[in-house]
Short mmCIF file of C-alpha atoms in Angstrom, two decimals:
data_model
loop_
_atom_site.label_atom_id
_atom_site.label_comp_id
_atom_site.label_asym_id
_atom_site.label_seq_id
_atom_site.Cartn_x
_atom_site.Cartn_y
_atom_site.Cartn_z
CA MET H 191 -0.43 0.08 0.25
CA LEU H 192 2.89 2.77 0.79
CA THR H 193 4.41 1.91 -2.06
CA ASP H 194 1.18 2.74 -4.26
CA ILE H 195 -0.04 5.71 -2.52
CA TRP H 196 4.17 6.56 -3.21
CA THR H 197 3.56 6.03 -6.43
CA VAL H 198 0.91 8.11 -7.26
CA MET H 199 2.35 10.39 -4.97
CA ARG H 200 5.48 11.07 -7.43
CA LYS H 201 3.06 11.64 -10.40
CA GLU H 202 1.45 14.35 -8.25
CA LEU H 203 4.04 16.27 -7.35
CA LYS H 204 5.63 15.95 -11.07
CA GLU H 205 2.41 17.60 -12.44
CA ILE H 206 2.33 19.85 -9.63
CA SER H 207 5.90 21.14 -10.54
CA ASN H 208 4.75 21.54 -14.22
CA ILE H 209 1.78 23.75 -12.90
CA ARG H 210 4.34 25.61 -10.64
CA GLU H 211 6.62 26.34 -14.10
CA ARG H 212 3.51 27.69 -16.46
CA ILE H 213 2.79 30.08 -13.46
CA GLY H 214 6.09 30.76 -13.16
CA LEU H 215 8.99 30.34 -10.23
CA ILE H 216 8.41 34.32 -9.29
CA SER H 217 5.75 34.14 -7.90
CA ILE H 218 6.96 31.08 -4.99
CA LEU H 219 9.99 33.48 -4.25
CA PHE H 220 7.96 36.25 -3.62
CA LEU H 221 6.17 34.16 -1.36
CA ILE H 222 8.64 32.89 0.47
CA ALA H 223 10.51 36.51 0.11
CA SER H 224 8.09 38.11 2.05
CA PHE H 225 7.52 35.00 4.49
CA GLY H 226 10.81 34.88 4.85
CA ILE H 227 12.87 37.69 4.66
CA LEU H 228 10.32 40.95 4.84
CA LEU H 229 8.81 40.09 7.78
CA PRO H 230 11.00 38.61 9.98
CA TRP H 231 13.62 41.38 8.92
CA GLN H 232 10.58 44.02 10.68
CA MET H 233 9.18 41.46 13.20
CA GLY H 234 12.57 41.39 14.16
CA ARG H 235 13.02 38.21 17.33
CA SER H 236 8.66 38.27 17.94
CA TRP H 237 8.63 36.57 14.43
CA ILE H 238 9.52 33.85 16.25
CA GLU H 239 8.50 34.58 19.64
CA SER H 240 5.62 35.88 20.05
CA PRO H 241 2.64 33.39 19.47
CA ILE H 242 0.53 36.06 17.06
CA THR H 243 2.73 34.57 14.13
CA LEU H 244 0.86 31.02 14.10
CA ILE H 245 -1.89 32.84 12.56
CA TYR H 246 0.47 33.68 9.37
CA TRP H 247 1.15 30.24 9.85
CA ALA H 248 -1.55 28.84 9.78
CA TRP H 249 -2.61 30.87 6.47
CA LEU H 250 -0.09 29.78 4.78
CA PRO H 251 -0.26 26.53 4.05
CA LEU H 252 -4.09 26.58 3.80
CA PHE H 253 -3.45 28.99 0.55
CA LEU H 254 -0.75 27.24 -0.68
CA VAL H 255 -2.62 23.89 -1.10
CA ILE H 256 -5.49 25.03 -2.45
CA THR H 257 -3.72 26.60 -5.20
CA VAL H 258 -2.96 23.16 -6.28
CA VAL H 259 -5.28 20.85 -4.22
CA ALA H 260 -8.31 21.60 -7.19
CA ASP H 261 -6.46 19.95 -10.04
CA SER H 262 -6.34 16.11 -8.58
CA PHE H 263 -9.60 14.90 -9.47
CA ALA H 264 -11.14 17.51 -11.34
CA GLY H 265 -7.53 18.04 -13.52
CA GLU H 266 -7.46 14.25 -14.34
CA ARG H 267 -11.24 14.55 -15.42
CA GLU H 268 -10.37 17.23 -17.74
CA ARG H 269 -7.58 15.95 -19.51
CA HIS H 270 -9.36 12.54 -20.21
CA THR H 271 -7.12 11.02 -17.87
CA LEU H 272 -8.63 9.97 -14.76
CA GLU H 273 -10.50 7.19 -16.11
CA THR H 274 -7.35 5.57 -16.96
CA LEU H 275 -6.35 5.83 -13.67
CA LEU H 276 -8.74 4.63 -12.32
CA ALA H 277 -8.97 1.44 -14.21
CA SER H 278 -5.17 1.30 -13.31
CA ARG H 279 -4.65 -2.04 -10.15
CA LEU H 280 -4.09 1.30 -8.01
CA PRO H 281 -6.05 0.74 -4.95
CA ASP H 282 -8.47 3.67 -4.01
CA GLN H 283 -7.06 4.89 -0.81
CA ALA H 284 -3.37 4.98 -2.49
CA ILE H 285 -4.76 6.52 -5.02
CA LEU H 286 -6.92 9.19 -2.97
CA PHE H 287 -3.89 9.46 0.10
CA GLY H 288 -1.39 10.01 -2.92
CA LYS H 289 -3.21 12.81 -4.02
CA LEU H 290 -4.01 14.59 -0.84
CA LEU H 291 0.08 13.57 0.48
CA ALA H 292 0.91 15.06 -2.76
CA ALA H 293 -1.17 18.54 -2.53
CA LEU H 294 0.37 18.98 1.51
CA THR H 295 3.51 18.02 0.73
CA TYR H 296 3.64 21.20 -1.46
CA GLY H 297 1.95 23.13 1.02
CA VAL H 298 3.48 22.41 4.22
CA GLY H 299 7.06 22.03 2.28
CA LEU H 300 7.03 26.08 1.09
CA THR H 301 5.36 26.74 4.98
CA TRP H 302 7.81 25.30 6.44
CA ILE H 303 11.11 26.10 4.37
CA SER H 304 9.86 29.84 4.75
CA LEU H 305 9.94 29.16 8.59
CA LEU H 306 13.70 28.02 8.34
CA VAL H 307 14.77 31.10 5.86
CA GLY H 308 13.05 33.36 8.31
CA LEU H 309 15.36 31.55 11.30
CA ILE H 310 18.03 32.48 8.93
CA THR H 311 16.76 35.90 8.43
CA ILE H 312 16.27 36.59 12.27
CA ASN H 313 20.11 35.64 13.54
CA LEU H 314 21.77 37.39 10.30
CA GLY H 315 19.74 40.77 11.39
CA HIS H 316 18.85 40.71 15.20
CA SER H 317 21.21 37.97 16.87
CA PRO H 318 23.07 39.45 19.65
CA GLY H 319 25.98 36.91 18.95
CA SER H 320 24.37 34.05 19.63
CA LEU H 321 22.02 31.64 17.89
CA ILE H 322 18.37 31.89 18.09
CA PHE H 323 16.27 29.28 17.27
CA TYR H 324 12.61 28.62 17.81
CA PRO H 325 11.08 28.05 21.68
CA PRO H 326 10.16 24.62 21.55
CA ASP H 327 6.46 25.35 22.93
CA VAL H 328 6.62 27.69 19.11
CA ALA H 329 8.32 25.27 17.29
CA PHE H 330 5.99 22.66 18.37
CA ALA H 331 3.12 25.24 17.63
CA VAL H 332 3.95 26.12 14.68
CA LEU H 333 4.98 23.01 13.09
CA SER H 334 1.38 20.83 14.12
CA ILE H 335 -1.35 24.12 13.47
CA SER H 336 0.84 24.50 9.85
CA LEU H 337 0.35 20.39 9.20
CA LEU H 338 -3.32 20.26 10.11
CA SER H 339 -4.36 23.41 8.40
CA GLY H 340 -2.68 22.20 5.50
CA GLY H 341 -4.21 18.98 6.16
CA LEU H 342 -8.10 20.77 6.04
CA ALA H 343 -6.75 22.73 2.78
CA ALA H 344 -6.24 19.14 1.68
CA GLY H 345 -8.80 17.28 2.52
CA ALA H 346 -11.41 20.27 1.92
CA GLY H 347 -9.98 20.21 -0.87
CA VAL H 348 -9.90 16.20 -2.70
CA LEU H 349 -13.20 16.41 -1.04
CA VAL H 350 -14.10 19.41 -3.82
CA SER H 351 -12.07 17.57 -7.03
CA LEU H 352 -14.21 14.72 -6.44
CA ARG H 353 -17.78 15.94 -6.49
CA VAL H 354 -17.31 19.30 -9.60
CA LYS H 355 -15.72 18.69 -12.93
CA THR H 356 -13.48 21.01 -13.40
CA VAL H 357 -9.98 23.33 -12.46
CA GLN H 358 -12.15 26.27 -12.13
CA GLN H 359 -15.43 25.58 -10.02
CA ALA H 360 -13.10 24.07 -7.07
CA THR H 361 -10.67 26.76 -7.39
CA GLN H 362 -13.99 28.68 -7.11
CA LEU H 363 -15.32 26.78 -4.06
CA LEU H 364 -12.06 26.79 -2.22
CA SER H 365 -11.58 30.04 -2.90
CA ILE H 366 -14.76 31.29 -1.72
CA ALA H 367 -14.40 28.99 1.99
CA VAL H 368 -11.13 30.45 2.98
CA MET H 369 -12.60 33.76 2.32
CA VAL H 370 -15.30 33.15 4.56
CA LEU H 371 -13.01 31.65 7.13
CA ILE H 372 -10.79 34.40 7.13
CA PHE H 373 -13.14 37.46 6.85
CA LEU H 374 -16.39 35.98 7.93
CA PRO H 375 -14.77 35.95 11.61
CA THR H 376 -13.33 39.62 11.21
CA PHE H 377 -16.53 41.37 9.60
CA GLY H 378 -18.32 39.87 12.38
CA LEU H 379 -16.23 41.07 15.30
CA GLN H 380 -16.39 45.08 13.80
CA MET H 381 -20.20 43.93 13.53
CA LEU H 382 -20.33 44.23 17.35
CA PRO H 383 -20.77 47.01 19.45
CA ALA H 384 -18.15 48.44 21.49
CA ALA H 385 -18.45 47.15 24.42
CA TRP H 386 -18.78 43.74 23.36
CA GLN H 387 -15.54 44.10 21.13
CA GLU H 388 -13.78 45.25 24.72
CA ARG H 389 -15.54 42.36 26.88
CA LEU H 390 -14.49 39.60 24.31
CA LEU H 391 -10.65 41.37 23.22
CA LYS H 392 -10.40 41.02 27.18
CA SER H 393 -11.07 37.86 27.52
CA VAL H 394 -8.99 36.97 24.62
CA ALA H 395 -5.87 38.55 26.30
CA ASN H 396 -6.68 36.56 29.45
CA TRP H 397 -6.49 32.94 27.74
CA ASP H 398 -3.56 30.93 28.55
CA VAL H 399 -1.70 30.70 25.38
CA THR H 400 -0.87 26.67 25.91
CA GLN H 401 -4.16 25.48 26.58
CA THR H 402 -5.91 27.25 23.42
CA VAL H 403 -3.16 25.86 21.08
CA LEU H 404 -3.63 22.60 21.94
CA THR H 405 -7.82 23.09 21.61
CA VAL H 406 -6.75 23.98 17.92
CA ILE H 407 -4.69 20.85 17.63
CA VAL H 408 -7.63 19.09 18.64
CA ILE H 409 -10.81 20.81 16.72
CA LEU H 410 -8.14 20.89 13.72
CA ILE H 411 -7.86 16.89 14.27
CA ILE H 412 -10.83 16.18 14.49
CA ILE H 413 -11.99 18.62 11.58
CA ASP H 414 -9.31 16.71 9.26
CA SER H 415 -10.53 13.28 10.10
CA ILE H 416 -13.95 13.98 8.96
CA LEU H 417 -12.65 16.06 6.02
CA ILE H 418 -10.78 12.90 4.85
CA GLY H 419 -13.31 10.88 5.81
CA ALA H 420 -15.47 11.81 3.97
CA ALA H 421 -13.58 12.11 1.04
CA MET H 422 -13.06 8.36 1.14
CA ARG H 423 -16.53 7.78 1.16
CA ARG H 424 -16.96 9.59 -1.98
CA PHE H 425 -13.97 7.69 -3.37
CA GLN H 426 -16.23 5.16 -4.92
CA ARG H 427 -14.53 4.21 -8.55
CA THR H 428 -17.91 2.95 -10.41
CA ARG H 429 -19.25 6.71 -9.52
CA LEU H 430 -16.54 8.73 -10.75
CA ILE H 431 -16.35 6.73 -14.15
CA SER H 432 -20.11 7.55 -14.81
CA GLU H 433 -19.42 10.93 -14.12
#
């Protein structure tokens, strides 16, 4: 099974690489420069010490995975290669998890590269003379949340890509979902009365950071599991071929 998953995953990573080449490497380099050089240089040591930066590391893999996962099944359908893939000897789970892990590897991989570049930037520009590393609790939180955030996008993306007929449809649906996920809480907070906003902000300020991070991790694990389970139930060869 693992060999079959790796076969599909390698095929998908090659296709993702081809897609990125058509779009251009400049956008990827700009992204790494922004999260690995510009922001760390501006924020200084707080970039690797403040829990606020978790917001960046939750958003980045989400965005990156969505840019490629829409192509997972909808792209095969558009290129008329889905039937050939489904007619192969590969098990259902190998096909599904190979595609899911490829998108996750791309998004989380670039995120962790940005993390490493950011650490180098901090040491070059803000080091007092000794090496600076991410505190263990921050490193655990960043790695866990970025991985699970990418898993959220991969699970939802594969599920959507299984249901729609074109990459454009999948991309639009996933983009709308991300916009709602990001902007709804922001605008919702702004619509609250000023007294409620102040009370909510004071409550958030009193949260225990470690407990909050662990709660977020547990919630993401549950959501990821539900999405992947739904994708596994949706993946039916006969149904996909007839669609």
